[in-house]
mmCIF file of C-alpha atoms in Angstrom:
data_model
loop_
_atom_site.group_PDB
_atom_site.id
_atom_site.type_symbol
_atom_site.label_atom_id
_atom_site.label_comp_id
_atom_site.label_asym_id
_atom_site.label_seq_id
_atom_site.Cartn_x
_atom_site.Cartn_y
_atom_site.Cartn_z
ATOM 1 C CA MET A 1 48.593 -19.074 -20.916
ATOM 2 C CA ALA A 2 49.097 -20.883 -17.639
ATOM 3 C CA ILE A 3 47.345 -19.513 -14.586
ATOM 4 C CA SER A 4 48.577 -21.765 -11.816
ATOM 5 C CA ARG A 5 46.405 -20.793 -8.878
ATOM 6 C CA PHE A 6 43.897 -18.477 -7.250
ATOM 7 C CA SER A 7 46.124 -16.812 -4.709
ATOM 8 C CA TYR A 8 44.463 -13.892 -2.985
ATOM 9 C CA ALA A 9 41.407 -11.688 -2.552
ATOM 10 C CA SER A 10 41.932 -7.970 -2.035
ATOM 11 C CA MET A 11 38.883 -6.925 -0.005
ATOM 12 C CA ASN A 12 37.346 -3.567 0.812
ATOM 13 C CA VAL A 13 36.453 -3.206 4.487
ATOM 14 C CA MET A 14 34.940 -0.292 6.399
ATOM 15 C CA ASP A 15 36.920 -0.930 9.616
ATOM 16 C CA VAL A 16 40.378 -2.388 9.020
ATOM 17 C CA GLU A 17 41.219 -3.228 12.633
ATOM 18 C CA ALA A 18 37.873 -4.993 13.158
ATOM 19 C CA ALA A 19 38.569 -6.926 9.961
ATOM 20 C CA VAL A 20 42.079 -7.875 11.110
ATOM 21 C CA ARG A 21 40.665 -9.196 14.397
ATOM 22 C CA HIS A 22 38.145 -11.248 12.398
ATOM 23 C CA TYR A 23 40.611 -12.700 9.896
ATOM 24 C CA VAL A 24 43.120 -13.577 12.639
ATOM 25 C CA HIS A 25 40.920 -14.655 15.552
ATOM 26 C CA VAL A 26 37.958 -16.141 13.653
ATOM 27 C CA VAL A 27 39.282 -17.251 10.263
ATOM 28 C CA GLY A 28 42.727 -18.179 11.598
ATOM 29 C CA LEU A 29 45.070 -16.279 9.267
ATOM 30 C CA ARG A 30 48.369 -14.671 10.319
ATOM 31 C CA GLU A 31 49.124 -10.993 9.683
ATOM 32 C CA THR A 32 52.196 -10.826 7.441
ATOM 33 C CA ASP A 33 52.570 -7.135 6.518
ATOM 34 C CA ARG A 34 51.106 -3.617 6.337
ATOM 35 C CA ASP A 35 51.719 -0.837 3.820
ATOM 36 C CA ALA A 36 51.764 2.971 3.747
ATOM 37 C CA ASP A 37 48.193 3.087 2.402
ATOM 38 C CA GLY A 38 46.839 1.331 5.492
ATOM 39 C CA ARG A 39 46.377 -2.037 3.824
ATOM 40 C CA VAL A 40 46.896 -5.163 5.910
ATOM 41 C CA TYR A 41 48.199 -8.413 4.403
ATOM 42 C CA LEU A 42 47.381 -11.846 5.802
ATOM 43 C CA GLN A 43 48.245 -15.432 4.940
ATOM 44 C CA ALA A 44 47.008 -18.913 5.913
ATOM 45 C CA ALA A 45 49.166 -21.502 7.668
ATOM 46 C CA ASP A 46 49.955 -23.774 4.731
ATOM 47 C CA THR A 47 50.777 -21.265 1.978
ATOM 48 C CA GLN A 48 54.267 -19.789 1.544
ATOM 49 C CA ASP A 49 53.393 -16.578 -0.336
ATOM 50 C CA HIS A 50 53.206 -13.090 1.184
ATOM 51 C CA HIS A 51 49.387 -12.892 1.369
ATOM 52 C CA CYS A 52 46.094 -14.598 0.584
ATOM 53 C CA VAL A 53 43.902 -11.744 1.851
ATOM 54 C CA ILE A 54 44.485 -7.978 1.575
ATOM 55 C CA LEU A 55 42.292 -5.660 3.635
ATOM 56 C CA ASN A 56 41.823 -2.200 2.046
ATOM 57 C CA PRO A 57 40.381 0.670 4.092
ATOM 58 C CA ALA A 58 37.253 1.744 2.164
ATOM 59 C CA LYS A 59 33.800 3.239 2.492
ATOM 60 C CA THR A 60 32.197 0.137 0.999
ATOM 61 C CA ALA A 61 32.451 -3.613 1.459
ATOM 62 C CA GLY A 62 33.155 -5.926 -1.480
ATOM 63 C CA VAL A 63 36.052 -7.158 -3.567
ATOM 64 C CA GLU A 64 38.732 -4.722 -4.796
ATOM 65 C CA HIS A 65 40.446 -7.312 -7.017
ATOM 66 C CA LEU A 66 41.236 -11.036 -7.188
ATOM 67 C CA GLY A 67 44.829 -12.220 -7.586
ATOM 68 C CA PHE A 68 45.874 -15.194 -9.715
ATOM 69 C CA LYS A 69 49.417 -16.439 -10.228
ATOM 70 C CA VAL A 70 50.848 -17.371 -13.606
ATOM 71 C CA SER A 71 53.605 -19.952 -14.018
ATOM 72 C CA ASP A 72 55.902 -17.948 -16.322
ATOM 73 C CA PRO A 73 56.713 -14.203 -16.424
ATOM 74 C CA ALA A 74 56.063 -14.242 -20.209
ATOM 75 C CA ASP A 75 52.424 -15.157 -19.471
ATOM 76 C CA LEU A 76 51.841 -11.529 -18.456
ATOM 77 C CA ASP A 77 52.576 -10.339 -22.020
ATOM 78 C CA GLU A 78 50.491 -13.141 -23.494
ATOM 79 C CA ALA A 79 47.583 -12.250 -21.181
ATOM 80 C CA THR A 80 47.865 -8.548 -22.025
ATOM 81 C CA ALA A 81 47.590 -9.329 -25.740
ATOM 82 C CA ALA A 82 44.800 -11.897 -25.381
ATOM 83 C CA VAL A 83 42.637 -9.871 -22.984
ATOM 84 C CA THR A 84 43.115 -6.693 -25.039
ATOM 85 C CA ALA A 85 42.165 -8.594 -28.204
ATOM 86 C CA TYR A 86 38.997 -9.781 -26.425
ATOM 87 C CA GLY A 87 38.100 -6.126 -25.926
ATOM 88 C CA LEU A 88 38.698 -5.660 -22.208
ATOM 89 C CA PRO A 89 41.006 -2.864 -20.938
ATOM 90 C CA VAL A 90 44.310 -4.062 -19.436
ATOM 91 C CA THR A 91 46.471 -2.067 -17.010
ATOM 92 C CA ARG A 92 50.093 -2.994 -16.272
ATOM 93 C CA VAL A 93 50.700 -2.709 -12.534
ATOM 94 C CA PRO A 94 54.311 -2.098 -11.431
ATOM 95 C CA ALA A 95 56.122 -4.387 -9.002
ATOM 96 C CA GLY A 96 55.513 -3.381 -5.405
ATOM 97 C CA ALA A 97 52.188 -1.612 -6.054
ATOM 98 C CA VAL A 98 50.770 -4.621 -4.226
ATOM 99 C CA LYS A 99 53.272 -5.172 -1.421
ATOM 100 C CA GLY A 100 55.262 -8.394 -1.631
ATOM 101 C CA GLN A 101 54.351 -8.874 -5.260
ATOM 102 C CA GLY A 102 55.982 -8.440 -8.664
ATOM 103 C CA GLU A 103 54.610 -6.803 -11.776
ATOM 104 C CA GLY A 104 51.000 -7.606 -12.651
ATOM 105 C CA VAL A 105 48.355 -7.120 -15.291
ATOM 106 C CA ARG A 106 44.916 -6.013 -14.199
ATOM 107 C CA PHE A 107 41.620 -6.099 -16.090
ATOM 108 C CA PRO A 108 37.887 -6.386 -15.440
ATOM 109 C CA LEU A 109 35.883 -9.544 -16.077
ATOM 110 C CA PRO A 110 32.831 -9.090 -18.316
ATOM 111 C CA SER A 111 30.820 -8.848 -15.057
ATOM 112 C CA GLY A 112 33.043 -6.021 -13.782
ATOM 113 C CA GLN A 113 35.115 -7.542 -10.955
ATOM 114 C CA HIS A 114 38.857 -6.986 -11.431
ATOM 115 C CA MET A 115 41.442 -9.742 -11.822
ATOM 116 C CA MET A 116 45.203 -9.322 -11.376
ATOM 117 C CA LEU A 117 47.650 -11.792 -12.895
ATOM 118 C CA TYR A 118 51.216 -11.788 -11.583
ATOM 119 C CA TYR A 119 54.209 -14.098 -11.415
ATOM 120 C CA HIS A 120 56.354 -13.187 -8.421
ATOM 121 C CA ALA A 121 55.342 -13.308 -4.765
ATOM 122 C CA ASP A 122 57.688 -12.718 -1.821
ATOM 123 C CA LYS A 123 57.791 -15.706 0.504
ATOM 124 C CA VAL A 124 56.891 -15.751 4.176
ATOM 125 C CA GLY A 125 57.083 -19.552 4.379
ATOM 126 C CA TYR A 126 54.737 -22.040 6.003
ATOM 127 C CA LEU A 127 53.571 -21.233 9.509
ATOM 128 C CA THR A 128 55.335 -24.351 10.778
ATOM 129 C CA GLY A 129 58.618 -23.130 9.256
ATOM 130 C CA MET A 130 60.793 -24.090 6.309
ATOM 131 C CA GLU A 131 63.471 -26.103 8.114
ATOM 132 C CA ASN A 132 62.862 -29.316 10.032
ATOM 133 C CA PRO A 133 59.186 -28.431 10.588
ATOM 134 C CA ASN A 134 56.573 -30.240 12.619
ATOM 135 C CA PRO A 135 54.435 -32.403 10.314
ATOM 136 C CA VAL A 136 51.168 -31.226 11.924
ATOM 137 C CA SER A 137 49.456 -27.928 11.276
ATOM 138 C CA ALA A 138 49.710 -25.185 13.841
ATOM 139 C CA HIS A 139 46.777 -25.735 16.202
ATOM 140 C CA SER A 140 48.143 -23.272 18.701
ATOM 141 C CA THR A 141 47.109 -20.272 16.561
ATOM 142 C CA PRO A 142 43.813 -18.485 17.275
ATOM 143 C CA GLY A 143 40.841 -18.857 14.950
ATOM 144 C CA GLY A 144 39.707 -21.594 12.604
ATOM 145 C CA ARG A 145 42.170 -24.246 11.514
ATOM 146 C CA VAL A 146 42.253 -23.141 7.887
ATOM 147 C CA THR A 147 45.046 -24.365 5.657
ATOM 148 C CA HIS A 148 44.680 -22.093 2.626
ATOM 149 C CA LEU A 149 42.455 -19.713 0.681
ATOM 150 C CA ASP A 150 40.742 -22.077 -1.738
ATOM 151 C CA HIS A 151 38.287 -20.347 -4.076
ATOM 152 C CA THR A 152 35.946 -17.417 -4.529
ATOM 153 C CA LEU A 153 32.441 -16.927 -5.901
ATOM 154 C CA ILE A 154 31.428 -13.691 -7.586
ATOM 155 C CA SER A 155 28.051 -12.691 -8.959
ATOM 156 C CA ALA A 156 27.115 -11.806 -12.524
ATOM 157 C CA GLN A 157 23.936 -10.916 -14.386
ATOM 158 C CA ASN A 158 25.047 -13.120 -17.272
ATOM 159 C CA PRO A 159 27.414 -15.765 -15.851
ATOM 160 C CA GLY A 160 27.808 -17.260 -19.331
ATOM 161 C CA ASP A 161 29.738 -14.157 -20.478
ATOM 162 C CA ASP A 162 32.340 -14.672 -17.732
ATOM 163 C CA VAL A 163 32.551 -18.402 -18.532
ATOM 164 C CA LYS A 164 33.226 -17.669 -22.201
ATOM 165 C CA PHE A 165 36.013 -15.219 -21.333
ATOM 166 C CA LEU A 166 37.587 -17.386 -18.628
ATOM 167 C CA THR A 167 37.617 -20.569 -20.727
ATOM 168 C CA GLU A 168 38.439 -19.086 -24.156
ATOM 169 C CA VAL A 169 40.986 -16.434 -23.118
ATOM 170 C CA LEU A 170 42.422 -17.506 -19.762
ATOM 171 C CA ASP A 171 42.268 -21.311 -20.242
ATOM 172 C CA PHE A 172 40.123 -22.066 -17.204
ATOM 173 C CA SER A 173 38.209 -25.367 -17.289
ATOM 174 C CA LEU A 174 34.505 -25.566 -16.545
ATOM 175 C CA THR A 175 33.860 -28.361 -14.004
ATOM 176 C CA GLU A 176 30.182 -27.869 -13.110
ATOM 177 C CA LYS A 177 27.396 -25.643 -14.363
ATOM 178 C CA VAL A 178 23.744 -24.937 -13.653
ATOM 179 C CA VAL A 179 21.558 -24.304 -16.704
ATOM 180 C CA ASP A 180 18.001 -23.049 -17.167
ATOM 181 C CA PRO A 181 15.554 -24.816 -19.535
ATOM 182 C CA ALA A 182 16.686 -22.527 -22.382
ATOM 183 C CA GLY A 183 20.292 -23.623 -21.843
ATOM 184 C CA ASN A 184 21.519 -20.346 -20.290
ATOM 185 C CA THR A 185 24.202 -20.674 -17.626
ATOM 186 C CA LEU A 186 22.883 -19.651 -14.194
ATOM 187 C CA ALA A 187 25.996 -20.601 -12.236
ATOM 188 C CA ALA A 188 29.411 -21.943 -13.198
ATOM 189 C CA PHE A 189 32.369 -23.501 -11.418
ATOM 190 C CA LEU A 190 35.784 -23.104 -13.016
ATOM 191 C CA THR A 191 39.250 -24.381 -12.226
ATOM 192 C CA CYS A 192 42.763 -23.277 -13.162
ATOM 193 C CA GLY A 193 44.440 -25.796 -10.852
ATOM 194 C CA HIS A 194 43.824 -29.236 -9.455
ATOM 195 C CA THR A 195 40.521 -29.009 -7.581
ATOM 196 C CA MET A 196 37.047 -28.510 -8.980
ATOM 197 C CA HIS A 197 36.836 -24.765 -8.450
ATOM 198 C CA ASP A 198 39.131 -21.795 -8.073
ATOM 199 C CA LEU A 199 36.631 -19.236 -9.341
ATOM 200 C CA ALA A 200 32.858 -19.619 -9.435
ATOM 201 C CA ILE A 201 30.197 -17.359 -10.920
ATOM 202 C CA GLY A 202 26.739 -17.182 -9.349
ATOM 203 C CA PRO A 203 23.515 -15.433 -10.311
ATOM 204 C CA GLY A 204 23.260 -11.860 -9.044
ATOM 205 C CA PRO A 205 24.177 -8.286 -9.836
ATOM 206 C CA ASP A 206 27.330 -7.517 -11.844
ATOM 207 C CA ASN A 207 30.500 -6.413 -10.050
ATOM 208 C CA HIS A 208 29.609 -7.882 -6.661
ATOM 209 C CA PHE A 209 31.289 -10.368 -4.349
ATOM 210 C CA HIS A 210 29.576 -13.471 -2.980
ATOM 211 C CA HIS A 211 32.188 -15.251 -0.839
ATOM 212 C CA MET A 212 35.716 -16.531 -0.457
ATOM 213 C CA ALA A 213 36.334 -20.000 0.944
ATOM 214 C CA PHE A 214 39.053 -21.126 3.315
ATOM 215 C CA GLY A 215 40.010 -24.806 3.107
ATOM 216 C CA MET A 216 40.260 -27.078 6.122
ATOM 217 C CA ASP A 217 41.866 -30.523 6.464
ATOM 218 C CA SER A 218 38.754 -32.455 7.505
ATOM 219 C CA ARG A 219 35.040 -32.266 8.220
ATOM 220 C CA THR A 220 36.002 -32.390 11.899
ATOM 221 C CA GLU A 221 37.822 -29.082 11.521
ATOM 222 C CA VAL A 222 34.709 -27.531 9.929
ATOM 223 C CA ILE A 223 32.683 -28.634 12.980
ATOM 224 C CA HIS A 224 35.318 -27.025 15.195
ATOM 225 C CA GLY A 225 34.963 -23.891 13.045
ATOM 226 C CA VAL A 226 31.186 -23.805 13.556
ATOM 227 C CA ASP A 227 31.682 -24.048 17.340
ATOM 228 C CA LEU A 228 34.128 -21.153 17.120
ATOM 229 C CA LEU A 229 31.666 -19.010 15.116
ATOM 230 C CA LYS A 230 28.929 -19.657 17.674
ATOM 231 C CA GLU A 231 31.232 -18.953 20.615
ATOM 232 C CA LYS A 232 32.325 -15.653 19.072
ATOM 233 C CA ALA A 233 28.762 -14.766 17.935
ATOM 234 C CA VAL A 234 29.835 -14.299 14.309
ATOM 235 C CA PRO A 235 26.791 -13.859 12.025
ATOM 236 C CA ALA A 236 26.458 -17.065 9.995
ATOM 237 C CA LEU A 237 24.061 -18.475 7.408
ATOM 238 C CA GLU A 238 21.132 -20.323 8.973
ATOM 239 C CA TYR A 239 22.258 -23.488 7.164
ATOM 240 C CA GLY A 240 25.304 -24.972 8.749
ATOM 241 C CA ILE A 241 27.017 -27.204 9.123
ATOM 242 C CA THR A 242 25.770 -28.534 5.784
ATOM 243 C CA ARG A 243 26.912 -29.980 2.479
ATOM 244 C CA HIS A 244 26.771 -28.640 -1.076
ATOM 245 C CA GLY A 245 25.440 -30.993 -3.750
ATOM 246 C CA ILE A 246 27.734 -29.224 -6.205
ATOM 247 C CA ALA A 247 31.297 -30.263 -5.257
ATOM 248 C CA GLY A 248 29.930 -32.288 -2.318
ATOM 249 C CA VAL A 249 31.860 -30.189 0.189
ATOM 250 C CA THR A 250 31.091 -29.757 3.876
ATOM 251 C CA THR A 251 30.489 -26.085 4.545
ATOM 252 C CA ILE A 252 29.416 -23.171 6.707
ATOM 253 C CA TYR A 253 29.100 -19.518 5.644
ATOM 254 C CA PHE A 254 29.607 -16.487 7.858
ATOM 255 C CA HIS A 255 30.322 -12.755 7.546
ATOM 256 C CA ASP A 256 33.296 -10.540 8.275
ATOM 257 C CA PRO A 257 32.683 -7.247 10.166
ATOM 258 C CA SER A 258 32.011 -5.439 6.877
ATOM 259 C CA GLY A 259 29.525 -8.063 5.707
ATOM 260 C CA ASN A 260 31.808 -9.837 3.222
ATOM 261 C CA ARG A 261 30.865 -13.520 3.170
ATOM 262 C CA ASN A 262 33.439 -16.152 4.191
ATOM 263 C CA GLU A 263 33.224 -19.958 4.051
ATOM 264 C CA PHE A 264 34.919 -22.699 6.044
ATOM 265 C CA TYR A 265 34.900 -25.854 3.993
ATOM 266 C CA ASN A 266 36.406 -29.263 3.366
ATOM 267 C CA GLY A 267 36.348 -31.881 0.664
ATOM 268 C CA ALA A 268 36.459 -30.519 -2.884
ATOM 269 C CA TYR A 269 37.174 -33.285 -5.376
ATOM 270 C CA LEU A 270 40.155 -33.297 -7.729
ATOM 271 C CA ALA A 271 39.582 -32.312 -11.350
ATOM 272 C CA PRO A 272 42.984 -32.328 -13.052
ATOM 273 C CA GLY A 273 43.341 -32.206 -16.805
ATOM 274 C CA ALA A 274 44.330 -30.007 -19.723
ATOM 275 C CA PRO A 275 42.090 -26.960 -20.211
ATOM 276 C CA GLY A 276 38.761 -27.981 -21.690
ATOM 277 C CA TRP A 277 39.423 -31.716 -21.463
ATOM 278 C CA VAL A 278 37.448 -32.451 -18.285
ATOM 279 C CA PRO A 279 33.761 -32.495 -19.261
ATOM 280 C CA PRO A 280 31.591 -30.494 -16.841
ATOM 281 C CA ILE A 281 28.853 -31.873 -14.618
ATOM 282 C CA VAL A 282 25.545 -30.264 -15.582
ATOM 283 C CA TRP A 283 22.718 -29.395 -13.162
ATOM 284 C CA GLN A 284 19.263 -28.509 -14.450
ATOM 285 C CA ALA A 285 17.836 -25.438 -12.702
ATOM 286 C CA GLU A 286 15.044 -27.443 -11.043
ATOM 287 C CA HIS A 287 17.703 -29.465 -9.188
ATOM 288 C CA PHE A 288 19.692 -26.398 -8.165
ATOM 289 C CA PRO A 289 18.339 -26.296 -4.562
ATOM 290 C CA ARG A 290 19.745 -29.816 -4.008
ATOM 291 C CA GLY A 291 22.963 -28.808 -5.773
ATOM 292 C CA ALA A 292 23.342 -25.717 -3.637
ATOM 293 C CA PHE A 293 22.329 -27.203 -0.254
ATOM 294 C CA TYR A 294 22.214 -30.989 -0.358
ATOM 295 C CA TYR A 295 20.770 -31.623 3.111
ATOM 296 C CA GLU A 296 18.162 -28.836 3.131
ATOM 297 C CA ASN A 297 17.261 -29.072 -0.596
ATOM 298 C CA ALA A 298 16.397 -25.361 -0.564
ATOM 299 C CA VAL A 299 18.298 -22.124 -1.124
ATOM 300 C CA PRO A 300 17.689 -19.368 1.440
ATOM 301 C CA GLU A 301 16.413 -16.257 -0.312
ATOM 302 C CA ALA A 302 19.235 -14.056 0.918
ATOM 303 C CA PHE A 303 21.994 -16.468 -0.145
ATOM 304 C CA PHE A 304 22.293 -15.282 -3.723
ATOM 305 C CA ALA A 305 20.364 -12.018 -3.366
ATOM 306 C CA GLU A 306 22.734 -10.451 -0.854
ATOM 307 C CA VAL A 307 26.291 -9.784 -1.969
ATOM 308 C CA THR A 308 28.877 -7.119 -1.169
ATOM 309 C CA MET B 1 12.252 7.376 19.142
ATOM 310 C CA GLN B 2 9.394 5.933 17.109
ATOM 311 C CA VAL B 3 10.248 3.908 14.009
ATOM 312 C CA THR B 4 7.636 3.185 11.335
ATOM 313 C CA LEU B 5 8.201 0.609 8.596
ATOM 314 C CA ARG B 6 6.376 0.729 5.286
ATOM 315 C CA HIS B 7 6.393 -1.717 2.412
ATOM 316 C CA ALA B 8 4.153 -1.783 -0.650
ATOM 317 C CA GLY B 9 1.055 -3.871 -0.162
ATOM 318 C CA ARG B 10 1.169 -4.235 3.634
ATOM 319 C CA SER B 11 0.000 -2.259 6.593
ATOM 320 C CA GLU B 12 2.708 -0.249 8.271
ATOM 321 C CA VAL B 13 4.177 -1.237 11.628
ATOM 322 C CA SER B 14 5.605 1.042 14.345
ATOM 323 C CA PHE B 15 7.749 0.414 17.412
ATOM 324 C CA ASP B 16 9.975 2.310 19.837
ATOM 325 C CA CYS B 17 13.736 2.434 19.455
ATOM 326 C CA ALA B 18 15.943 3.353 22.414
ATOM 327 C CA ALA B 19 18.797 5.855 21.998
ATOM 328 C CA ASP B 20 21.775 4.238 20.237
ATOM 329 C CA ASP B 21 19.889 1.015 19.507
ATOM 330 C CA THR B 22 19.832 0.115 15.835
ATOM 331 C CA VAL B 23 16.496 -0.248 14.082
ATOM 332 C CA LEU B 24 17.286 -3.982 13.748
ATOM 333 C CA VAL B 25 17.711 -4.442 17.502
ATOM 334 C CA ALA B 26 14.551 -2.452 18.270
ATOM 335 C CA ALA B 27 12.575 -4.354 15.626
ATOM 336 C CA ARG B 28 13.597 -7.707 17.084
ATOM 337 C CA ARG B 29 12.567 -6.545 20.540
ATOM 338 C CA ALA B 30 9.187 -5.569 19.100
ATOM 339 C CA GLY B 31 8.701 -8.958 17.408
ATOM 340 C CA VAL B 32 9.392 -7.680 13.900
ATOM 341 C CA THR B 33 11.797 -9.853 11.880
ATOM 342 C CA LEU B 34 13.552 -7.749 9.259
ATOM 343 C CA HIS B 35 15.071 -9.215 6.110
ATOM 344 C CA VAL B 36 18.795 -9.280 6.927
ATOM 345 C CA ALA B 37 21.840 -11.275 5.854
ATOM 346 C CA CYS B 38 25.250 -10.060 7.052
ATOM 347 C CA GLU B 39 24.033 -7.763 9.876
ATOM 348 C CA GLN B 40 27.351 -5.901 9.468
ATOM 349 C CA GLY B 41 26.367 -3.015 7.211
ATOM 350 C CA GLY B 42 27.893 -4.622 4.145
ATOM 351 C CA CYS B 43 25.417 -6.589 2.069
ATOM 352 C CA GLY B 44 22.421 -4.288 1.724
ATOM 353 C CA ALA B 45 19.782 -6.898 2.608
ATOM 354 C CA CYS B 46 18.187 -4.530 5.151
ATOM 355 C CA ARG B 47 18.307 -1.392 3.021
ATOM 356 C CA ALA B 48 15.403 1.005 3.195
ATOM 357 C CA ARG B 49 14.466 4.406 1.806
ATOM 358 C CA VAL B 50 14.145 7.159 4.363
ATOM 359 C CA VAL B 51 10.713 8.769 3.989
ATOM 360 C CA GLN B 52 11.057 11.041 7.016
ATOM 361 C CA GLY B 53 13.559 11.493 9.838
ATOM 362 C CA THR B 54 17.296 11.147 10.415
ATOM 363 C CA VAL B 55 19.713 8.415 11.535
ATOM 364 C CA HIS B 56 23.321 8.073 12.631
ATOM 365 C CA TYR B 57 25.716 5.135 12.365
ATOM 366 C CA PRO B 58 27.514 4.049 15.565
ATOM 367 C CA LEU B 59 29.338 1.439 13.417
ATOM 368 C CA PRO B 60 30.234 1.746 9.712
ATOM 369 C CA ALA B 61 27.771 0.975 6.907
ATOM 370 C CA SER B 62 28.777 0.461 3.276
ATOM 371 C CA SER B 63 28.221 3.637 1.256
ATOM 372 C CA ARG B 64 27.508 1.413 -1.771
ATOM 373 C CA TRP B 65 24.033 0.772 -0.375
ATOM 374 C CA LEU B 66 23.422 4.111 1.326
ATOM 375 C CA ASP B 67 23.037 6.069 -1.879
ATOM 376 C CA GLU B 68 22.111 3.205 -4.247
ATOM 377 C CA GLY B 69 24.506 4.802 -6.700
ATOM 378 C CA SER B 70 22.331 7.909 -6.872
ATOM 379 C CA GLY B 71 24.640 10.139 -4.853
ATOM 380 C CA SER B 72 21.755 10.951 -2.515
ATOM 381 C CA GLU B 73 21.527 10.022 1.154
ATOM 382 C CA ASP B 74 17.954 8.847 0.947
ATOM 383 C CA TYR B 75 18.817 5.249 1.761
ATOM 384 C CA THR B 76 19.775 3.593 5.030
ATOM 385 C CA LEU B 77 20.835 0.186 6.350
ATOM 386 C CA LEU B 78 18.577 -0.835 9.220
ATOM 387 C CA CYS B 79 21.152 -3.195 10.789
ATOM 388 C CA ARG B 80 23.444 -0.220 11.475
ATOM 389 C CA ALA B 81 21.130 2.839 11.602
ATOM 390 C CA ALA B 82 20.230 4.387 14.961
ATOM 391 C CA PRO B 83 17.412 6.947 14.643
ATOM 392 C CA THR B 84 18.087 10.504 15.792
ATOM 393 C CA SER B 85 14.464 11.553 15.258
ATOM 394 C CA ALA B 86 11.127 9.883 14.639
ATOM 395 C CA LEU B 87 11.791 7.738 11.583
ATOM 396 C CA ILE B 88 9.652 6.510 8.703
ATOM 397 C CA VAL B 89 11.297 4.149 6.206
ATOM 398 C CA GLU B 90 10.165 2.094 3.227
ATOM 399 C CA THR B 91 11.975 -1.258 3.311
ATOM 400 C CA ALA B 92 13.336 -2.964 0.182
ATOM 401 C CA HIS B 93 12.137 -6.356 1.435
ATOM 402 C CA PRO B 94 9.061 -7.322 3.458
ATOM 403 C CA TRP B 95 9.376 -8.100 7.178
ATOM 404 C CA ARG B 96 7.750 -10.871 9.188
ATOM 405 C CA LEU B 97 5.877 -10.489 12.460
ATOM 406 C CA ARG B 98 6.877 -13.011 15.093
ATOM 407 C CA GLU B 99 4.157 -15.602 15.516
ATOM 408 C CA SER B 100 2.468 -15.625 18.856
ATOM 409 C CA ALA B 101 3.118 -19.295 19.524
ATOM 410 C CA PRO B 102 3.104 -20.555 23.139
ATOM 411 C CA LEU B 103 6.907 -20.756 23.262
ATOM 412 C CA SER B 104 7.460 -17.221 21.944
ATOM 413 C CA ARG B 105 4.852 -15.894 24.434
ATOM 414 C CA ILE B 106 6.914 -17.443 27.242
ATOM 415 C CA LEU B 107 10.179 -16.165 25.807
ATOM 416 C CA SER B 108 8.854 -12.639 25.384
ATOM 417 C CA GLY B 109 7.560 -12.642 28.975
#
């Protein structure tokens, strides 16, 4: 099994056009496609694939499914067998059901959120082009200067159940975890690629979405992003600009027009290695406030309580 | 329209809400700080149970929180709800009353 990257979040939104305005003019994505079901597809400047965010018209906010790419078409059969053997129901999804995308396999995590694994993505190319491009990112586009969709955090009543599944069945590596005095996992940070997290699990209700994070080239760009959020009066977390103790990244959180949480961030460390061969950093629960918000050393009540 | 907030263990608070203002906007004007997070009708931080009265939604609110999975319409999101009658709600989280510090007295005129 070789999942090569976290590639997109398919989000439910209550007002698609308001969401498109947000993801283009605030986050800084480009609209790449629409489909007959009213979904809108968007991609960041420095990723070649068809989409990193899908906006689904819905009556609720929250995540519809999370897309991960595998590095070989045969991985889809291997995943189907392994996930089925673990006891979770797998659905084969035909090519084109998600526009711009080949066949996929879809299944729920133990905490209920759905994952889709797939191999093929149509290419839209980098924003700067694929022939003789400028070496600098496209600062002329509206919105934040995000380079790529980086990771997502979902909530679970028992994060340890998701960790067990993701590490034992899908070959994710655990890079950091928060444990209570009894040794139970309260939060976990997992990677399938090169940086310290692609998918994180936080404490909260099952089958809910906490945030997705868009990467930026520097802390300076995050500051620019904060200015943009304030100028456009986008609701943001009271902490920001700040730094996480876990991962050490510079960060600000804000909300899309359906209340789904977004993050601008910079600076995740590299954590390459074969699955299971990079020992995780461990945080005791009493140090979690410093791990969550390094400058403030406190977690705002609503930060983990409120999810979509 | 009069809005009354209730929450277990505290005395209730009432304030006026203008037509088409959300309960959140009216509460802020009245010095009542509701527990909110996204303020976009998505996260459910401001959910409340409707004890009496009716509301409408000028902007969308996530149905996930409106019925709490019960299929009923007894719940509302105060960041998006505009009352269409006198309204009494029981909030999921406690509110705070703005402190009457010198600066806030000046700011509130």
